[in-house]
């Protein structure tokens, strides 16, 4: 493994029952980069993320995080590795019965010996990092979707993880809120050097934040393209890649025209 | 509106007909037309049918449905179908609904059903998987309790107290009311019989024994299963659906320790307490009947109650209620964790939790009865 590789995915296979979603997926994530995993609905993006973060065991293949094989290591090393990662879930996954501040404090209290006042201060600092300083005592149900995402981000950043996984961070947000989240992700990456793995299909955020992208395809059940987003858009010859970047339907309007011509 | 306005039939002889559609053939008008024209094509022995669209002003997919129906009926009788004078707009709509594909009638696709053996196998795998999950959950609970004994601060006492309030304090009014009425009913029903023998005073014994050893624990457990078991299952399944449990897992928390232990401990502590209240209110219900209908004095009723009840009887009832509490919290949390999918799975989890809890409460109560009879 190269020194600057932080996650290594080797020959990963994911199945739901008999249906294979991903087959033989192999790639590396480098330290400090923002990698965007891209693809249409149902191509296995979120599944891949769940496998990379150890939430689901793959049917075949290995995932190394910081040189630890999380698919086969013992419980203690697995827990240790979990401490190095943070996840922002698509639904934010804030605990509904706790306030925003309590949610952020949860991992801090569990894993540090800080006093109550220090925890409070740290929570406030984390919340100001995501621009939520005045919402400590709100319940998740009382704040907007964008705020929930930011609160979830603050919680996943609570223990300064080395790697942050983000599952569709801008899904369901208005363009302004989405742009804010993107800017925040970029800013946090620059300031803290956290490696970020983002799953999304939001084209705007891809060009805004990604250093590198990996494109998955439903039919190929794996990676069809990888590289710099702008370069891929300009130079890729792959039909599926171009469809995606140009936002073209797979059955384009001209096909409809042809069908009509068939009538005449 | 007369359907007649919308078509005209020109008979060309040789079993050939031309139907001229006129005006709006749309959702508002097509339904009666379909009925009439299909009836006509069915009754007439046609060899060929031509539909002239020249005078159609508006057309939509209901209009296309009319054409599909006509064509299917004609083709079924080995006749031929043709469409003439259709405009570009009509063609567009026809292509949108894949008009060319619907030449023959296809029954609505049904969900594939497997054979008996496959279904039996699937059910077996499902049950085995569920048992495996239950066993692993029991294991996980035991491990967490050990861990909690070693490090009591790891148990979430704040949550435990909050759950004690929800399961216990909040349930007190309903448990008291139901138990009071239960004692009242038992006393009333038994008094009718016992009065005939002048054994009025034994109503007190009957109520006290019935409440302390059976009805108190069971009624309390059933109320707790309905109130709190369903809440446990719904809460945990909602957390499961909104990825909150995944989030806990990734933050390194054990979901069992975080969610199950507080509920389990709270139930084990408060359900026996609720049972004590249930017993007291049941006896109070009996007392009311004893005084008002049987002419007993409060002193004699209470005296007879104390004479009948042994400490063992009361403790046995409380022990049972503790086991019921464990069953309720374990089963409800189990169904919560098993939930997958959307809103309906929350409802299913809550229903299954309550039904299974009540079943296991009764089952274990029967086992306890057997154990006691051989004691």
Coordinates of C-alpha atoms in Angstrom, one line a residue:
Chain A
X1 CA 0.0 0.0 0.0
X2 CA 1.4 3.4 -0.9
X3 CA 2.1 5.7 2.0
X4 CA -0.5 8.2 1.0
X5 CA -3.3 5.7 0.5
X6 CA -5.8 5.7 3.4
X7 CA -8.5 3.5 2.1
X8 CA -8.0 0.5 -0.2
X9 CA -10.9 -1.4 -1.6
X10 CA -10.0 -4.7 -3.2
X11 CA -12.3 -6.9 -5.3
X12 CA -15.4 -5.8 -3.4
X13 CA -18.6 -7.6 -4.2
X14 CA -22.0 -6.6 -2.8
X15 CA -25.2 -8.6 -3.1
X16 CA -28.8 -8.3 -2.0
X17 CA -29.9 -11.9 -2.0
X18 CA -29.2 -13.2 -5.5
X19 CA -28.9 -9.8 -7.0
X20 CA -25.3 -8.5 -7.4
X21 CA -25.1 -4.8 -7.0
X22 CA -21.3 -4.4 -7.2
X23 CA -18.8 -6.8 -8.6
X24 CA -15.0 -6.7 -8.3
X25 CA -14.8 -3.0 -7.3
X26 CA -11.2 -2.0 -6.7
X27 CA -9.9 1.5 -5.9
X28 CA -7.8 3.6 -3.5
X29 CA -8.6 6.7 -1.6
X30 CA -5.7 9.0 -0.9
X31 CA -5.0 11.0 2.2
X32 CA -6.5 14.4 2.3
X33 CA -8.5 14.2 -0.9
X34 CA -12.1 14.7 -1.6
X35 CA -13.3 11.7 -3.6
X36 CA -16.8 11.8 -5.0
X37 CA -18.5 8.5 -5.8
X38 CA -21.0 9.2 -8.6
X39 CA -23.7 7.3 -10.4
X40 CA -27.4 7.1 -11.1
X41 CA -30.0 5.9 -8.7
X42 CA -29.7 2.2 -7.7
X43 CA -26.1 1.8 -9.0
X44 CA -24.8 0.9 -5.5
X45 CA -23.2 4.2 -4.4
X46 CA -24.7 4.1 -0.9
X47 CA -24.0 0.3 -0.7
X48 CA -20.4 1.0 -1.5
X49 CA -20.3 3.6 1.3
X50 CA -21.8 1.2 3.8
X51 CA -19.2 -1.4 2.9
X52 CA -16.3 1.1 3.1
X53 CA -17.4 2.2 6.6
X54 CA -17.9 -1.3 7.9
X55 CA -21.6 -1.0 8.4
X56 CA -22.2 -4.0 6.0
X57 CA -20.0 -7.0 5.4
X58 CA -19.2 -7.6 1.8
X59 CA -19.9 -11.0 0.2
X60 CA -16.4 -11.0 -1.2
X61 CA -13.4 -8.7 -1.3
X62 CA -11.6 -6.6 1.3
X63 CA -11.6 -3.0 2.6
X64 CA -8.5 -1.6 4.3
X65 CA -8.7 1.5 6.3
X66 CA -5.4 2.8 7.4
X67 CA -3.8 -0.6 6.7
X68 CA -6.5 -2.4 8.8
X69 CA -8.6 -4.9 7.0
X70 CA -12.0 -4.1 8.5
X71 CA -13.7 -7.1 6.8
X72 CA -11.7 -9.6 8.9
X73 CA -10.0 -7.8 11.8
X74 CA -11.0 -8.5 15.4
X75 CA -13.6 -6.5 17.3
X76 CA -11.0 -4.3 19.2
X77 CA -9.2 -3.2 16.0
X78 CA -12.5 -2.7 14.3
X79 CA -13.7 -0.3 17.1
X80 CA -10.3 1.4 16.9
X81 CA -10.8 1.9 13.2
X82 CA -14.3 3.2 13.7
X83 CA -12.9 6.0 15.8
X84 CA -11.0 7.2 12.7
X85 CA -14.1 7.6 10.6
X86 CA -17.1 9.8 10.7
X87 CA -20.3 9.4 8.6
X88 CA -22.9 11.9 7.6
X89 CA -25.9 9.9 6.8
X90 CA -28.4 10.8 4.1
X91 CA -31.1 11.3 6.7
X92 CA -28.6 13.1 9.0
X93 CA -29.4 10.3 11.6
X94 CA -29.5 12.7 14.5
X95 CA -31.1 11.1 17.6
X96 CA -34.6 12.5 17.7
X97 CA -34.9 12.4 21.5
X98 CA -31.8 14.6 22.0
X99 CA -31.0 18.2 21.3
X100 CA -28.5 19.3 18.7
X101 CA -25.9 19.9 21.4
X102 CA -26.5 16.5 23.1
X103 CA -26.2 14.8 19.7
X104 CA -22.8 16.4 19.1
X105 CA -21.7 15.8 22.7
X106 CA -22.6 12.1 22.5
X107 CA -19.3 10.7 21.1
X108 CA -17.3 13.3 22.9
X109 CA -18.6 12.2 26.3
X110 CA -18.1 8.6 25.4
X111 CA -14.6 8.7 24.2
X112 CA -12.9 11.5 26.1
X113 CA -12.3 12.3 29.7
X114 CA -13.2 16.0 29.3
X115 CA -15.1 17.8 32.1
X116 CA -18.7 18.9 31.5
X117 CA -17.7 22.5 30.9
X118 CA -15.0 21.4 28.4
X119 CA -17.5 19.2 26.6
X120 CA -19.9 22.1 26.4
X121 CA -17.2 24.4 25.0
X122 CA -16.1 21.8 22.5
X123 CA -19.7 21.2 21.4
X124 CA -20.1 25.0 20.9
X125 CA -16.9 25.1 18.9
X126 CA -18.0 22.2 16.7
X127 CA -21.3 23.8 16.1
X128 CA -19.8 27.1 15.2
X129 CA -17.6 25.2 12.7
X130 CA -20.8 24.4 10.8
X131 CA -22.4 27.7 11.6
X132 CA -25.1 26.5 14.0
X133 CA -24.0 28.3 17.1
X134 CA -27.4 29.4 18.3
X135 CA -29.2 26.1 17.8
X136 CA -27.7 24.1 20.7
X137 CA -31.0 23.5 22.5
X138 CA -33.2 22.7 19.5
X139 CA -34.5 19.2 18.8
X140 CA -33.7 17.8 15.4
X141 CA -37.4 18.0 14.5
X142 CA -37.4 21.7 15.1
X143 CA -34.7 22.6 12.6
X144 CA -34.6 22.6 8.8
X145 CA -33.1 19.9 6.6
X146 CA -30.0 21.9 5.8
X147 CA -29.4 22.6 9.5
X148 CA -29.9 18.9 10.3
X149 CA -27.2 18.1 7.8
X150 CA -24.9 20.6 9.4
X151 CA -25.6 19.3 12.8
X152 CA -24.9 15.7 11.6
X153 CA -21.7 17.0 10.1
X154 CA -20.7 18.6 13.4
X155 CA -21.4 15.3 15.2
X156 CA -19.4 13.3 12.7
X157 CA -16.5 15.7 13.1
X158 CA -16.8 15.6 16.9
X159 CA -13.7 13.5 17.4
X160 CA -11.7 14.8 14.4
X161 CA -11.9 11.7 12.3
X162 CA -9.3 11.1 9.6
X163 CA -11.9 10.1 7.1
X164 CA -15.4 11.4 6.7
X165 CA -18.0 9.6 4.6
X166 CA -20.8 11.7 3.4
X167 CA -23.9 10.1 1.9
X168 CA -25.7 12.5 -0.4
X169 CA -24.9 15.6 1.7
X170 CA -26.9 17.9 -0.6
X171 CA -29.9 15.7 -1.3
X172 CA -33.2 17.3 -0.6
X173 CA -31.7 20.8 0.0
X174 CA -32.4 24.0 -1.9
X175 CA -29.6 25.2 -4.2
X176 CA -28.4 27.8 -1.7
X177 CA -28.3 25.4 1.3
X178 CA -26.6 22.8 -1.0
X179 CA -24.0 25.3 -2.0
X180 CA -23.4 26.2 1.7
X181 CA -22.9 22.5 2.5
X182 CA -20.5 22.2 -0.4
X183 CA -18.5 25.2 0.7
X184 CA -18.4 23.9 4.2
X185 CA -17.1 20.5 3.0
X186 CA -14.4 22.2 1.0
X187 CA -13.5 24.5 3.8
X188 CA -13.3 21.7 6.4
X189 CA -11.2 19.6 4.0
X190 CA -8.7 22.5 3.5
X191 CA -8.6 23.5 7.2
X192 CA -8.4 20.0 8.8
X193 CA -7.0 17.9 6.0
X194 CA -9.8 15.3 6.6
X195 CA -10.1 12.8 3.8
X196 CA -13.6 13.0 2.4
X197 CA -15.5 10.3 0.5
X198 CA -18.8 11.7 -0.8
X199 CA -21.6 9.8 -2.5
X200 CA -23.8 12.0 -4.6
X201 CA -25.5 12.6 -7.9
X202 CA -25.5 16.3 -7.6
X203 CA -23.5 17.5 -10.6
X204 CA -22.9 21.0 -9.2
X205 CA -21.3 19.9 -6.0
X206 CA -19.1 17.5 -8.0
X207 CA -17.4 20.3 -9.9
X208 CA -17.3 22.5 -6.8
X209 CA -15.6 20.1 -4.4
X210 CA -14.3 16.9 -6.0
X211 CA -10.6 16.4 -6.4
X212 CA -11.3 13.1 -8.0
X213 CA -14.4 11.2 -9.0
X214 CA -15.3 7.5 -9.4
X215 CA -18.3 6.8 -11.5
X216 CA -20.4 3.7 -11.0
X217 CA -22.8 2.1 -13.4
X218 CA -25.8 0.0 -12.7
X219 CA -25.4 -2.4 -15.7
X220 CA -21.6 -2.8 -15.3
X221 CA -22.0 -3.3 -11.6
X222 CA -18.8 -1.4 -10.9
X223 CA -16.6 1.5 -11.8
X224 CA -16.8 2.8 -15.4
X225 CA -14.6 5.9 -15.0
X226 CA -12.3 7.5 -12.6
X227 CA -10.3 10.7 -12.6
X228 CA -10.6 14.5 -12.5
X229 CA -14.2 15.6 -13.0
X230 CA -13.5 18.3 -15.6
X231 CA -11.2 16.1 -17.6
X232 CA -13.8 13.3 -17.6
X233 CA -16.5 15.6 -18.8
X234 CA -14.3 17.0 -21.6
X235 CA -12.5 13.9 -22.7
X236 CA -14.3 10.7 -21.7
X237 CA -15.4 8.7 -24.7
X238 CA -17.7 6.6 -22.5
X239 CA -21.3 7.0 -23.5
X240 CA -22.7 6.5 -20.0
X241 CA -20.3 9.1 -18.5
X242 CA -21.3 11.6 -21.2
X243 CA -25.0 10.9 -20.6
X244 CA -24.5 11.7 -17.0
X245 CA -22.6 14.9 -17.4
X246 CA -24.9 16.2 -20.1
X247 CA -28.0 15.2 -18.1
X248 CA -29.4 13.3 -21.1
X249 CA -32.1 10.8 -20.8
X250 CA -31.0 7.4 -22.0
X251 CA -33.9 7.3 -24.5
X252 CA -33.3 10.7 -26.0
X253 CA -36.1 12.8 -27.6
X254 CA -34.7 12.0 -31.1
X255 CA -35.5 8.3 -30.5
X256 CA -39.1 9.3 -30.0
X257 CA -39.0 11.2 -33.3
X258 CA -37.7 8.0 -35.0
X259 CA -40.6 6.1 -33.6
X260 CA -43.0 8.7 -35.0
X261 CA -41.4 8.5 -38.3
X262 CA -42.0 4.8 -38.3
X263 CA -45.7 5.5 -38.4
X264 CA -45.5 7.4 -41.6
Chain B
X1 CA -74.1 13.8 -23.8
X2 CA -75.0 11.2 -26.4
X3 CA -72.3 8.8 -27.4
X4 CA -74.0 8.7 -30.8
X5 CA -72.5 12.1 -31.4
X6 CA -69.0 10.8 -31.5
X7 CA -69.1 8.2 -34.2
X8 CA -70.7 7.1 -37.4
X9 CA -70.6 3.6 -38.8
X10 CA -70.4 3.1 -42.5
X11 CA -71.1 -0.5 -43.6
X12 CA -69.2 -1.4 -46.8
X13 CA -70.6 -4.8 -47.1
X14 CA -68.4 -7.9 -47.3
X15 CA -68.3 -7.8 -43.5
X16 CA -66.2 -4.7 -43.6
X17 CA -67.0 -1.6 -41.6
X18 CA -65.6 1.8 -41.3
X19 CA -66.0 3.6 -38.0
X20 CA -65.7 7.3 -38.3
X21 CA -64.8 8.9 -35.0
X22 CA -65.9 12.5 -34.5
X23 CA -65.0 15.3 -32.1
X24 CA -63.4 14.8 -28.7
X25 CA -62.3 11.3 -28.0
X26 CA -60.9 11.9 -24.6
X27 CA -61.2 10.8 -21.0
X28 CA -64.6 12.5 -20.6
X29 CA -66.2 10.8 -23.6
X30 CA -64.4 7.6 -24.3
X31 CA -65.7 5.3 -21.6
X32 CA -69.3 5.0 -23.0
X33 CA -67.9 4.8 -26.5
X34 CA -65.6 1.9 -25.6
X35 CA -68.6 0.0 -24.3
X36 CA -70.8 0.6 -27.3
X37 CA -68.3 0.1 -30.1
X38 CA -66.8 -3.0 -28.6
X39 CA -70.3 -4.4 -28.2
X40 CA -70.9 -3.6 -31.9
X41 CA -67.7 -5.3 -33.1
X42 CA -68.4 -8.3 -30.9
X43 CA -71.9 -8.8 -32.2
X44 CA -71.2 -8.1 -35.9
X45 CA -69.2 -10.7 -37.7
X46 CA -66.6 -8.3 -39.2
X47 CA -63.7 -9.3 -41.4
X48 CA -62.1 -5.9 -41.4
X49 CA -62.5 -2.7 -39.5
X50 CA -61.2 0.6 -40.4
X51 CA -61.2 3.5 -38.0
X52 CA -61.3 6.9 -39.7
X53 CA -59.7 9.6 -37.5
X54 CA -60.3 12.5 -39.9
X55 CA -62.8 14.4 -37.8
X56 CA -61.3 13.8 -34.4
X57 CA -60.5 17.1 -32.8
X58 CA -59.1 16.0 -29.5
X59 CA -57.5 12.7 -28.5
X60 CA -55.9 11.3 -25.5
X61 CA -54.8 8.0 -24.0
X62 CA -58.5 7.0 -23.3
X63 CA -59.0 7.5 -27.0
X64 CA -56.0 5.2 -27.6
X65 CA -57.7 2.7 -25.2
X66 CA -60.7 2.7 -27.5
X67 CA -58.6 1.8 -30.5
X68 CA -56.7 -0.8 -28.5
X69 CA -59.9 -2.5 -27.4
X70 CA -61.4 -2.4 -30.9
X71 CA -58.2 -3.8 -32.5
X72 CA -57.9 -6.6 -29.9
X73 CA -61.5 -7.7 -30.5
X74 CA -61.1 -7.7 -34.3
X75 CA -57.8 -9.5 -34.2
X76 CA -59.3 -12.1 -31.9
X77 CA -61.8 -12.9 -34.6
X78 CA -59.0 -13.1 -37.2
X79 CA -60.2 -9.9 -38.8
X80 CA -58.0 -7.0 -39.9
X81 CA -57.7 -3.6 -38.3
X82 CA -56.6 -0.3 -39.9
X83 CA -56.3 3.2 -38.9
X84 CA -56.7 6.0 -41.4
X85 CA -56.3 9.8 -41.5
X86 CA -54.6 10.0 -38.1
X87 CA -52.8 13.2 -37.6
X88 CA -49.4 13.8 -36.2
X89 CA -50.8 14.6 -32.7
X90 CA -52.7 11.3 -32.6
X91 CA -49.6 9.4 -33.7
X92 CA -47.6 11.1 -30.9
X93 CA -50.1 9.9 -28.3
X94 CA -50.3 6.4 -29.8
X95 CA -46.5 6.2 -29.7
X96 CA -46.5 7.4 -26.1
X97 CA -48.7 4.5 -25.0
X98 CA -46.8 2.0 -27.3
X99 CA -50.0 1.4 -29.3
X100 CA -48.3 -1.2 -31.6
X101 CA -47.5 -3.4 -28.6
X102 CA -51.0 -4.0 -27.4
X103 CA -52.3 -6.2 -30.2
X104 CA -53.3 -9.1 -28.0
X105 CA -54.8 -9.1 -24.5
X106 CA -52.3 -9.8 -21.7
X107 CA -53.6 -10.4 -18.2
X108 CA -52.2 -8.0 -15.6
X109 CA -48.8 -9.4 -14.5
X110 CA -49.2 -11.0 -11.1
X111 CA -46.6 -11.3 -8.5
X112 CA -44.6 -14.5 -9.1
X113 CA -45.7 -17.1 -6.6
X114 CA -43.3 -19.9 -5.7
X115 CA -44.1 -23.5 -5.2
X116 CA -45.0 -25.0 -1.9
X117 CA -41.5 -26.4 -1.2
X118 CA -39.8 -23.2 -2.0
X119 CA -42.1 -21.2 0.2
X120 CA -41.6 -23.8 3.0
X121 CA -37.9 -23.4 2.6
X122 CA -38.0 -19.7 2.6
X123 CA -40.2 -19.6 5.7
X124 CA -37.8 -22.0 7.4
X125 CA -34.8 -19.8 6.6
X126 CA -36.7 -16.8 7.8
X127 CA -37.6 -18.4 11.1
X128 CA -34.0 -19.8 11.5
X129 CA -32.6 -16.3 10.8
X130 CA -35.0 -14.8 13.3
X131 CA -34.0 -17.3 16.0
X132 CA -30.4 -16.7 15.3
X133 CA -31.0 -13.0 15.7
X134 CA -32.9 -13.5 18.9
X135 CA -30.1 -15.6 20.4
X136 CA -27.5 -13.2 19.3
X137 CA -29.5 -10.4 20.9
X138 CA -29.8 -12.3 24.2
X139 CA -26.0 -12.9 24.1
X140 CA -25.4 -9.2 23.4
X141 CA -27.7 -8.2 26.3
X142 CA -25.9 -10.5 28.7
X143 CA -22.5 -9.2 27.5
X144 CA -23.7 -5.6 28.0
X145 CA -25.0 -6.4 31.5
X146 CA -21.5 -7.9 32.4
X147 CA -19.9 -4.8 30.9
X148 CA -22.3 -2.7 32.9
X149 CA -21.4 -4.5 36.2
X150 CA -17.8 -3.9 35.6
X151 CA -18.3 -0.3 34.6
X152 CA -21.6 1.0 36.0
X153 CA -21.1 4.4 34.5
X154 CA -21.4 2.9 31.0
X155 CA -25.1 2.3 31.6
X156 CA -27.3 5.2 30.6
X157 CA -29.0 5.8 34.0
X158 CA -30.6 9.1 32.8
X159 CA -32.4 7.2 30.0
X160 CA -33.3 4.4 32.4
X161 CA -35.0 6.9 34.7
X162 CA -36.8 8.5 31.9
X163 CA -38.1 5.1 30.8
X164 CA -39.1 4.3 34.3
X165 CA -41.3 7.3 34.3
X166 CA -42.8 6.5 30.9
X167 CA -43.3 2.8 31.6
X168 CA -44.2 3.1 35.3
X169 CA -45.5 6.4 36.5
X170 CA -47.4 7.3 33.4
X171 CA -49.1 3.9 33.4
X172 CA -50.2 4.1 37.0
X173 CA -53.6 5.7 36.4
X174 CA -54.7 3.1 33.8
X175 CA -53.3 0.2 35.7
X176 CA -55.0 1.3 38.9
X177 CA -58.4 1.9 37.1
X178 CA -58.4 -1.4 35.3
X179 CA -57.3 -3.4 38.4
X180 CA -59.9 -1.7 40.5
X181 CA -62.6 -2.6 38.1
X182 CA -61.2 -6.1 37.8
X183 CA -61.4 -6.6 41.6
X184 CA -64.8 -5.1 41.5
X185 CA -66.0 -7.6 38.8
X186 CA -64.4 -10.6 40.5
X187 CA -66.0 -9.7 43.8
X188 CA -69.4 -9.1 42.2
X189 CA -69.5 -12.3 40.2
X190 CA -68.2 -14.5 43.0
X191 CA -70.5 -12.9 45.6
X192 CA -73.5 -14.0 43.6
X193 CA -72.4 -17.6 44.1
X194 CA -70.9 -17.4 47.5
X195 CA -73.8 -15.5 49.0
X196 CA -76.0 -18.7 48.5
X197 CA -73.8 -20.5 50.9
X198 CA -73.4 -17.6 53.3
X199 CA -69.7 -17.6 52.5
X200 CA -69.7 -13.9 52.0
X201 CA -66.4 -13.4 53.8
X202 CA -64.5 -15.7 51.3
X203 CA -65.1 -13.1 48.6
X204 CA -62.2 -11.2 50.2
X205 CA -60.0 -14.3 50.0
X206 CA -60.9 -15.0 46.4
X207 CA -60.2 -11.5 45.3
X208 CA -56.9 -11.2 47.2
X209 CA -55.6 -14.6 45.9
X210 CA -56.7 -14.0 42.3
X211 CA -55.1 -10.6 42.2
X212 CA -51.9 -11.3 43.9
X213 CA -50.9 -14.5 42.2
X214 CA -52.5 -14.2 38.7
X215 CA -54.5 -11.2 37.6
X216 CA -52.3 -8.5 39.0
X217 CA -49.1 -9.6 37.3
X218 CA -50.9 -10.6 34.1
X219 CA -53.0 -7.5 33.7
X220 CA -50.1 -5.2 34.5
X221 CA -47.9 -7.0 32.0
X222 CA -50.5 -6.9 29.3
X223 CA -51.1 -3.1 29.9
X224 CA -47.3 -2.5 29.8
X225 CA -47.0 -4.6 26.7
X226 CA -49.7 -2.5 25.0
X227 CA -48.5 0.8 26.2
X228 CA -44.7 0.5 26.4
X229 CA -43.9 -2.6 24.3
X230 CA -45.4 -1.0 21.3
X231 CA -43.6 2.3 22.1
X232 CA -40.2 0.5 22.4
X233 CA -40.7 -1.3 19.1
X234 CA -41.9 1.9 17.3
X235 CA -39.1 4.0 18.7
X236 CA -36.4 1.6 17.8
X237 CA -37.8 0.7 14.4
X238 CA -38.0 4.4 13.5
X239 CA -34.4 4.9 14.6
X240 CA -33.5 1.9 12.4
X241 CA -35.2 3.4 9.4
X242 CA -33.7 6.8 9.9
X243 CA -30.2 5.3 10.1
X244 CA -29.9 6.4 13.7
X245 CA -28.8 3.0 14.8
X246 CA -26.2 2.9 12.1
X247 CA -25.0 6.2 13.3
X248 CA -24.7 4.9 16.9
X249 CA -22.8 1.9 15.6
X250 CA -20.4 4.0 13.7
X251 CA -19.8 6.2 16.7
X252 CA -18.7 3.1 18.5
X253 CA -21.8 2.7 20.7
X254 CA -23.4 -0.7 21.2
X255 CA -27.0 -0.3 20.2
X256 CA -27.9 -2.9 22.8
X257 CA -26.2 -1.0 25.6
X258 CA -27.6 2.3 24.4
X259 CA -31.2 1.3 23.6
X260 CA -32.0 -2.0 25.1
X261 CA -30.5 -1.9 28.6
X262 CA -32.2 1.3 29.8
X263 CA -35.6 -0.1 28.6
X264 CA -34.9 -3.5 30.1
X265 CA -33.8 -2.2 33.5
X266 CA -36.6 0.3 33.7
X267 CA -39.2 -2.4 32.9
X268 CA -37.7 -4.8 35.4
X269 CA -37.8 -2.2 38.2
X270 CA -41.2 -0.6 37.5
X271 CA -43.4 -3.5 36.4
X272 CA -43.3 -5.3 39.8
X273 CA -44.0 -1.9 41.4
X274 CA -47.0 -1.4 39.1
X275 CA -48.1 -5.0 40.0
X276 CA -48.1 -4.0 43.7
X277 CA -50.4 -1.1 42.9
X278 CA -52.5 -3.4 40.7
X279 CA -52.9 -5.8 43.6
X280 CA -53.9 -3.0 46.0
X281 CA -56.4 -1.5 43.7
X282 CA -57.9 -4.9 42.8
X283 CA -58.4 -5.6 46.5
X284 CA -59.9 -2.1 46.9
X285 CA -62.4 -2.9 44.2
X286 CA -63.4 -6.1 46.0
X287 CA -63.7 -4.1 49.2
X288 CA -66.2 -1.8 47.7
X289 CA -68.5 -4.8 46.7
X290 CA -67.8 -6.4 50.1
X291 CA -69.1 -3.3 52.0
X292 CA -71.9 -2.2 49.7
X293 CA -73.4 -5.6 48.7
X294 CA -72.3 -8.2 51.2
X295 CA -72.6 -6.1 54.3
X296 CA -69.1 -6.8 55.4
X297 CA -67.2 -4.3 57.5
X298 CA -63.9 -2.9 56.2
X299 CA -62.1 -4.4 59.1
X300 CA -63.4 -7.9 58.5
X301 CA -62.7 -7.7 54.8
X302 CA -59.2 -6.5 55.2
X303 CA -58.6 -9.0 58.1
X304 CA -59.7 -11.9 55.9
X305 CA -57.5 -10.6 53.1
X306 CA -54.4 -10.6 55.3
X307 CA -55.3 -14.0 56.6
X308 CA -55.5 -15.5 53.1
X309 CA -52.4 -13.9 51.5
X310 CA -49.0 -15.3 52.3
X311 CA -45.8 -13.5 51.7
X312 CA -44.8 -16.3 49.3
X313 CA -47.9 -15.7 47.2
X314 CA -47.2 -12.0 46.8
X315 CA -43.5 -12.4 46.1
X316 CA -44.3 -15.2 43.6
X317 CA -46.6 -12.8 41.7
X318 CA -43.9 -10.1 41.8
X319 CA -41.3 -12.5 40.5
X320 CA -43.6 -13.4 37.6
X321 CA -44.1 -9.8 36.8
X322 CA -40.4 -9.3 36.7
X323 CA -40.0 -12.1 34.2
X324 CA -42.9 -10.6 32.1
X325 CA -41.1 -7.3 32.1
X326 CA -38.0 -8.9 30.7
X327 CA -40.0 -10.6 28.1
X328 CA -41.8 -7.5 27.0
X329 CA -38.7 -5.3 26.7
X330 CA -36.7 -8.1 25.0
X331 CA -39.4 -8.9 22.5
X332 CA -40.3 -5.3 21.7
X333 CA -36.7 -4.3 21.2
X334 CA -36.1 -7.3 19.0
X335 CA -39.0 -6.4 16.7
X336 CA -37.7 -2.8 16.7
X337 CA -34.3 -3.9 15.5
X338 CA -35.7 -6.2 12.9
X339 CA -37.6 -3.5 11.1
X340 CA -36.5 -2.7 7.6
X341 CA -38.1 -0.4 5.0
X342 CA -40.6 2.4 5.5
X343 CA -43.4 3.6 7.7
X344 CA -45.4 0.3 7.4
X345 CA -42.5 -1.6 9.1
X346 CA -42.9 0.7 12.1
X347 CA -46.5 -0.3 12.4
X348 CA -45.7 -4.0 11.8
X349 CA -43.0 -3.9 14.5
X350 CA -45.3 -2.4 17.0
X351 CA -48.1 -4.9 16.2
X352 CA -45.8 -7.9 16.3
X353 CA -44.2 -6.7 19.5
X354 CA -47.5 -6.4 21.3
X355 CA -49.0 -9.7 20.0
X356 CA -45.8 -11.7 20.7
X357 CA -45.4 -10.1 24.1
X358 CA -48.9 -11.0 25.2
X359 CA -48.5 -14.5 23.8
X360 CA -45.2 -15.0 25.7
X361 CA -46.7 -13.6 28.9
X362 CA -49.5 -16.1 28.8
X363 CA -47.2 -18.9 27.8
X364 CA -44.8 -18.2 30.6
X365 CA -47.6 -17.8 33.1
X366 CA -48.8 -21.3 32.1
X367 CA -45.3 -22.6 32.6
X368 CA -45.1 -21.0 36.0
X369 CA -48.5 -22.6 36.9
X370 CA -47.1 -26.0 36.0
X371 CA -43.8 -25.4 37.9
X372 CA -45.8 -24.4 41.0
X373 CA -48.1 -27.4 40.9
X374 CA -45.0 -29.7 40.9
X375 CA -43.2 -27.7 43.5

